[in-house]
Amino acid sequence: MIDFPKILDVRGNLSFIQNNDQLPFEVQRVYWIYDVPGGEQRGAHAYRSLQEVIIALSGSFDVVLNDGNETRKYTLNRSYYGLYIPRMMWRHLENFSTNSLAFIAADQEYNAQEYIRDYKEFQLQALEH
Ligand code: TYD
């Protein structure tokens, strides 16, 4: 988990990312997921080399990570925390609250070739590493 700077203020709090200083990589792309209907899941896949950080800018959701061996669930519900996900992690997002907003910063542009969408293929590749 990455703890972003927090500027507490009675008028409302503020956090930031500047010049990639708060992240373990250089950001090439950001995207966000919103308006997720109750019960839906997103992102059941792994990336071959891409790294990312996921932030719950609003609301809450769970990020479930699997390294080919162990599964861990992280609940994100604070806009000042980010979950770093290294390459070759099977991950999905679930349990979205109403009006939740998932913000994702990645170290690469979108590239369909980066995705492993078959869990068995992922597991085989993960075991090789
Ligand atoms: P995808 O990453 O497959 O979402 P999920 O894993 O949650 O199902 O993306 C869904 C679609 O959006 C897919 O057709 C590719 C497109 N897309 C982009 O064009 N650019 C992006 O940065 C991302 C993340 C997705």
mmCIF file of C-alpha atoms and ligand atoms in Angstrom:
data_model
loop_
_atom_site.group_PDB
_atom_site.id
_atom_site.type_symbol
_atom_site.label_atom_id
_atom_site.label_comp_id
_atom_site.label_asym_id
_atom_site.label_seq_id
_atom_site.Cartn_x
_atom_site.Cartn_y
_atom_site.Cartn_z
ATOM 1 C CA MET A 1 0.000 0.000 0.000
ATOM 2 C CA ILE A 2 1.215 3.501 -0.849
ATOM 3 C CA ASP A 3 0.313 6.299 1.544
ATOM 4 C CA PHE A 4 -0.117 9.514 -0.463
ATOM 5 C CA PRO A 5 0.564 12.946 1.028
ATOM 6 C CA LYS A 6 -2.450 14.254 2.872
ATOM 7 C CA ILE A 7 -3.079 17.962 3.404
ATOM 8 C CA LEU A 8 -5.738 18.024 6.101
ATOM 9 C CA ASP A 9 -7.957 21.081 6.103
ATOM 10 C CA VAL A 10 -11.273 21.925 7.741
ATOM 11 C CA ARG A 11 -12.417 22.979 4.244
ATOM 12 C CA GLY A 12 -11.746 19.459 2.948
ATOM 13 C CA ASN A 13 -8.640 17.325 2.499
ATOM 14 C CA LEU A 14 -6.244 17.156 -0.432
ATOM 15 C CA SER A 15 -3.822 14.507 -1.706
ATOM 16 C CA PHE A 16 -1.543 14.531 -4.737
ATOM 17 C CA ILE A 17 0.914 12.714 -6.974
ATOM 18 C CA GLN A 18 3.661 14.913 -8.378
ATOM 19 C CA ASN A 19 6.354 14.029 -10.912
ATOM 20 C CA ASN A 20 5.858 10.332 -10.120
ATOM 21 C CA ASP A 21 7.605 10.927 -6.753
ATOM 22 C CA GLN A 22 4.973 8.946 -4.861
ATOM 23 C CA LEU A 23 4.980 5.996 -7.274
ATOM 24 C CA PRO A 24 7.501 3.207 -7.976
ATOM 25 C CA PHE A 25 7.307 3.877 -11.751
ATOM 26 C CA GLU A 26 6.806 6.609 -14.320
ATOM 27 C CA VAL A 27 3.148 7.062 -15.261
ATOM 28 C CA GLN A 28 2.323 6.675 -18.964
ATOM 29 C CA ARG A 29 -1.438 6.332 -18.681
ATOM 30 C CA VAL A 30 -4.285 6.833 -16.245
ATOM 31 C CA TYR A 31 -7.821 5.527 -16.548
ATOM 32 C CA TRP A 32 -10.786 5.198 -14.243
ATOM 33 C CA ILE A 33 -13.706 2.831 -13.743
ATOM 34 C CA TYR A 34 -17.076 4.175 -12.614
ATOM 35 C CA ASP A 35 -20.831 3.505 -12.786
ATOM 36 C CA VAL A 36 -20.233 -0.151 -11.967
ATOM 37 C CA PRO A 37 -23.593 -1.888 -11.460
ATOM 38 C CA GLY A 38 -24.020 -3.735 -8.153
ATOM 39 C CA GLY A 39 -22.491 -7.206 -8.174
ATOM 40 C CA GLU A 40 -20.321 -6.636 -11.273
ATOM 41 C CA GLN A 41 -16.614 -7.459 -11.464
ATOM 42 C CA ARG A 42 -13.905 -5.855 -13.582
ATOM 43 C CA GLY A 43 -10.474 -6.810 -14.742
ATOM 44 C CA ALA A 44 -10.060 -10.562 -14.386
ATOM 45 C CA HIS A 45 -6.653 -10.773 -16.044
ATOM 46 C CA ALA A 46 -2.908 -10.295 -15.539
ATOM 47 C CA TYR A 47 -0.380 -8.076 -17.303
ATOM 48 C CA ARG A 48 2.847 -9.555 -18.663
ATOM 49 C CA SER A 49 5.052 -6.588 -17.752
ATOM 50 C CA LEU A 50 2.780 -3.671 -16.840
ATOM 51 C CA GLN A 51 2.778 -2.239 -13.303
ATOM 52 C CA GLU A 52 -0.034 -0.178 -11.856
ATOM 53 C CA VAL A 53 -1.378 1.579 -8.793
ATOM 54 C CA ILE A 54 -5.095 1.502 -7.987
ATOM 55 C CA ILE A 55 -6.753 4.186 -5.859
ATOM 56 C CA ALA A 56 -10.354 4.285 -4.608
ATOM 57 C CA LEU A 57 -10.935 7.996 -5.254
ATOM 58 C CA SER A 58 -14.514 7.567 -4.086
ATOM 59 C CA GLY A 59 -16.488 4.822 -2.360
ATOM 60 C CA SER A 60 -15.003 1.374 -1.866
ATOM 61 C CA PHE A 61 -14.224 -1.862 -3.671
ATOM 62 C CA ASP A 62 -12.064 -4.941 -3.233
ATOM 63 C CA VAL A 63 -9.004 -5.799 -5.296
ATOM 64 C CA VAL A 64 -8.324 -9.536 -5.341
ATOM 65 C CA LEU A 65 -4.755 -10.498 -6.235
ATOM 66 C CA ASN A 66 -3.424 -13.928 -7.065
ATOM 67 C CA ASP A 67 0.239 -14.630 -7.847
ATOM 68 C CA GLY A 68 -0.500 -18.081 -9.277
ATOM 69 C CA ASN A 69 -0.283 -19.574 -5.839
ATOM 70 C CA GLU A 70 -1.819 -17.412 -3.123
ATOM 71 C CA THR A 71 -4.885 -15.134 -3.170
ATOM 72 C CA ARG A 72 -5.162 -11.917 -1.181
ATOM 73 C CA LYS A 73 -8.002 -9.445 -0.977
ATOM 74 C CA TYR A 74 -7.457 -5.736 -0.355
ATOM 75 C CA THR A 75 -10.344 -3.420 0.460
ATOM 76 C CA LEU A 76 -9.737 0.082 -0.885
ATOM 77 C CA ASN A 77 -11.910 2.759 0.705
ATOM 78 C CA ARG A 78 -9.663 5.791 1.256
ATOM 79 C CA SER A 79 -8.594 8.232 -1.445
ATOM 80 C CA TYR A 80 -5.138 8.688 0.147
ATOM 81 C CA TYR A 81 -4.096 5.041 -0.226
ATOM 82 C CA GLY A 82 -2.939 3.342 -3.413
ATOM 83 C CA LEU A 83 -2.432 -0.363 -3.998
ATOM 84 C CA TYR A 84 0.700 -1.141 -6.028
ATOM 85 C CA ILE A 85 0.357 -4.167 -8.292
ATOM 86 C CA PRO A 86 3.538 -5.544 -9.881
ATOM 87 C CA ARG A 87 3.659 -7.402 -13.185
ATOM 88 C CA MET A 88 2.270 -10.939 -13.456
ATOM 89 C CA MET A 89 -0.492 -10.726 -10.868
ATOM 90 C CA TRP A 90 -3.904 -12.082 -11.673
ATOM 91 C CA ARG A 91 -6.283 -9.401 -10.440
ATOM 92 C CA HIS A 92 -9.919 -8.527 -10.400
ATOM 93 C CA LEU A 93 -11.998 -5.772 -8.791
ATOM 94 C CA GLU A 94 -15.282 -6.598 -7.058
ATOM 95 C CA ASN A 95 -17.758 -5.480 -4.419
ATOM 96 C CA PHE A 96 -18.049 -1.922 -5.761
ATOM 97 C CA SER A 97 -20.082 0.429 -3.579
ATOM 98 C CA THR A 98 -22.575 2.824 -5.140
ATOM 99 C CA ASN A 99 -20.803 5.770 -6.810
ATOM 100 C CA SER A 100 -17.354 4.246 -6.335
ATOM 101 C CA LEU A 101 -14.546 5.477 -8.537
ATOM 102 C CA ALA A 102 -11.454 3.366 -9.230
ATOM 103 C CA PHE A 103 -8.497 5.400 -10.506
ATOM 104 C CA ILE A 104 -5.601 3.485 -12.059
ATOM 105 C CA ALA A 105 -2.147 4.787 -12.979
ATOM 106 C CA ALA A 106 -0.037 2.497 -15.191
ATOM 107 C CA ASP A 107 3.541 2.546 -16.457
ATOM 108 C CA GLN A 108 2.574 1.714 -20.043
ATOM 109 C CA GLU A 109 0.174 2.791 -22.744
ATOM 110 C CA TYR A 110 -2.765 0.513 -23.513
ATOM 111 C CA ASN A 111 -1.622 -2.579 -25.366
ATOM 112 C CA ALA A 112 -3.873 -5.612 -25.789
ATOM 113 C CA GLN A 113 -0.773 -7.848 -26.084
ATOM 114 C CA GLU A 114 0.045 -7.084 -22.436
ATOM 115 C CA TYR A 115 -3.027 -8.952 -21.204
ATOM 116 C CA ILE A 116 -3.191 -12.583 -20.117
ATOM 117 C CA ARG A 117 -6.902 -13.325 -19.964
ATOM 118 C CA ASP A 118 -6.731 -17.066 -19.469
ATOM 119 C CA TYR A 119 -6.108 -18.041 -15.840
ATOM 120 C CA LYS A 120 -4.566 -21.409 -16.711
ATOM 121 C CA GLU A 121 -2.088 -19.733 -19.070
ATOM 122 C CA PHE A 122 -1.270 -17.196 -16.340
ATOM 123 C CA GLN A 123 -0.692 -19.932 -13.779
ATOM 124 C CA LEU A 124 1.680 -21.813 -16.087
ATOM 125 C CA GLN A 125 3.683 -18.659 -16.813
ATOM 126 C CA ALA A 126 3.723 -17.632 -13.130
ATOM 127 C CA LEU A 127 5.116 -21.033 -12.142
ATOM 128 C CA GLU A 128 7.997 -20.575 -14.598
ATOM 129 C CA HIS A 129 9.178 -17.452 -12.748
HETATM 130 P P1 TYD B 1 -10.179 -3.947 -19.947
HETATM 131 O O1 TYD B 1 -8.827 -3.550 -19.426
HETATM 132 O O2 TYD B 1 -10.273 -5.253 -20.673
HETATM 133 O O3 TYD B 1 -11.217 -3.904 -18.746
HETATM 134 P P2 TYD B 1 -11.629 -5.098 -17.769
HETATM 135 O O4 TYD B 1 -10.411 -5.932 -17.585
HETATM 136 O O5 TYD B 1 -12.097 -4.433 -16.526
HETATM 137 O O6 TYD B 1 -12.713 -5.845 -18.462
HETATM 138 O O7 TYD B 1 -10.708 -2.780 -20.884
HETATM 139 C C1 TYD B 1 -12.014 -2.786 -21.417
HETATM 140 C C2 TYD B 1 -11.974 -2.193 -22.802
HETATM 141 O O8 TYD B 1 -11.478 -0.860 -22.767
HETATM 142 C C3 TYD B 1 -11.076 -2.959 -23.763
HETATM 143 O O9 TYD B 1 -11.782 -3.129 -24.964
HETATM 144 C C4 TYD B 1 -9.908 -2.072 -24.020
HETATM 145 C C5 TYD B 1 -10.391 -0.680 -23.654
HETATM 146 N N1 TYD B 1 -9.330 0.102 -22.997
HETATM 147 C C6 TYD B 1 -8.691 1.120 -23.685
HETATM 148 O O10 TYD B 1 -8.964 1.373 -24.870
HETATM 149 N N2 TYD B 1 -7.737 1.856 -23.052
HETATM 150 C C7 TYD B 1 -7.401 1.630 -21.754
HETATM 151 O O11 TYD B 1 -6.525 2.332 -21.191
HETATM 152 C C8 TYD B 1 -8.050 0.553 -21.048
HETATM 153 C C9 TYD B 1 -7.711 0.228 -19.632
HETATM 154 C C10 TYD B 1 -9.018 -0.180 -21.711
#
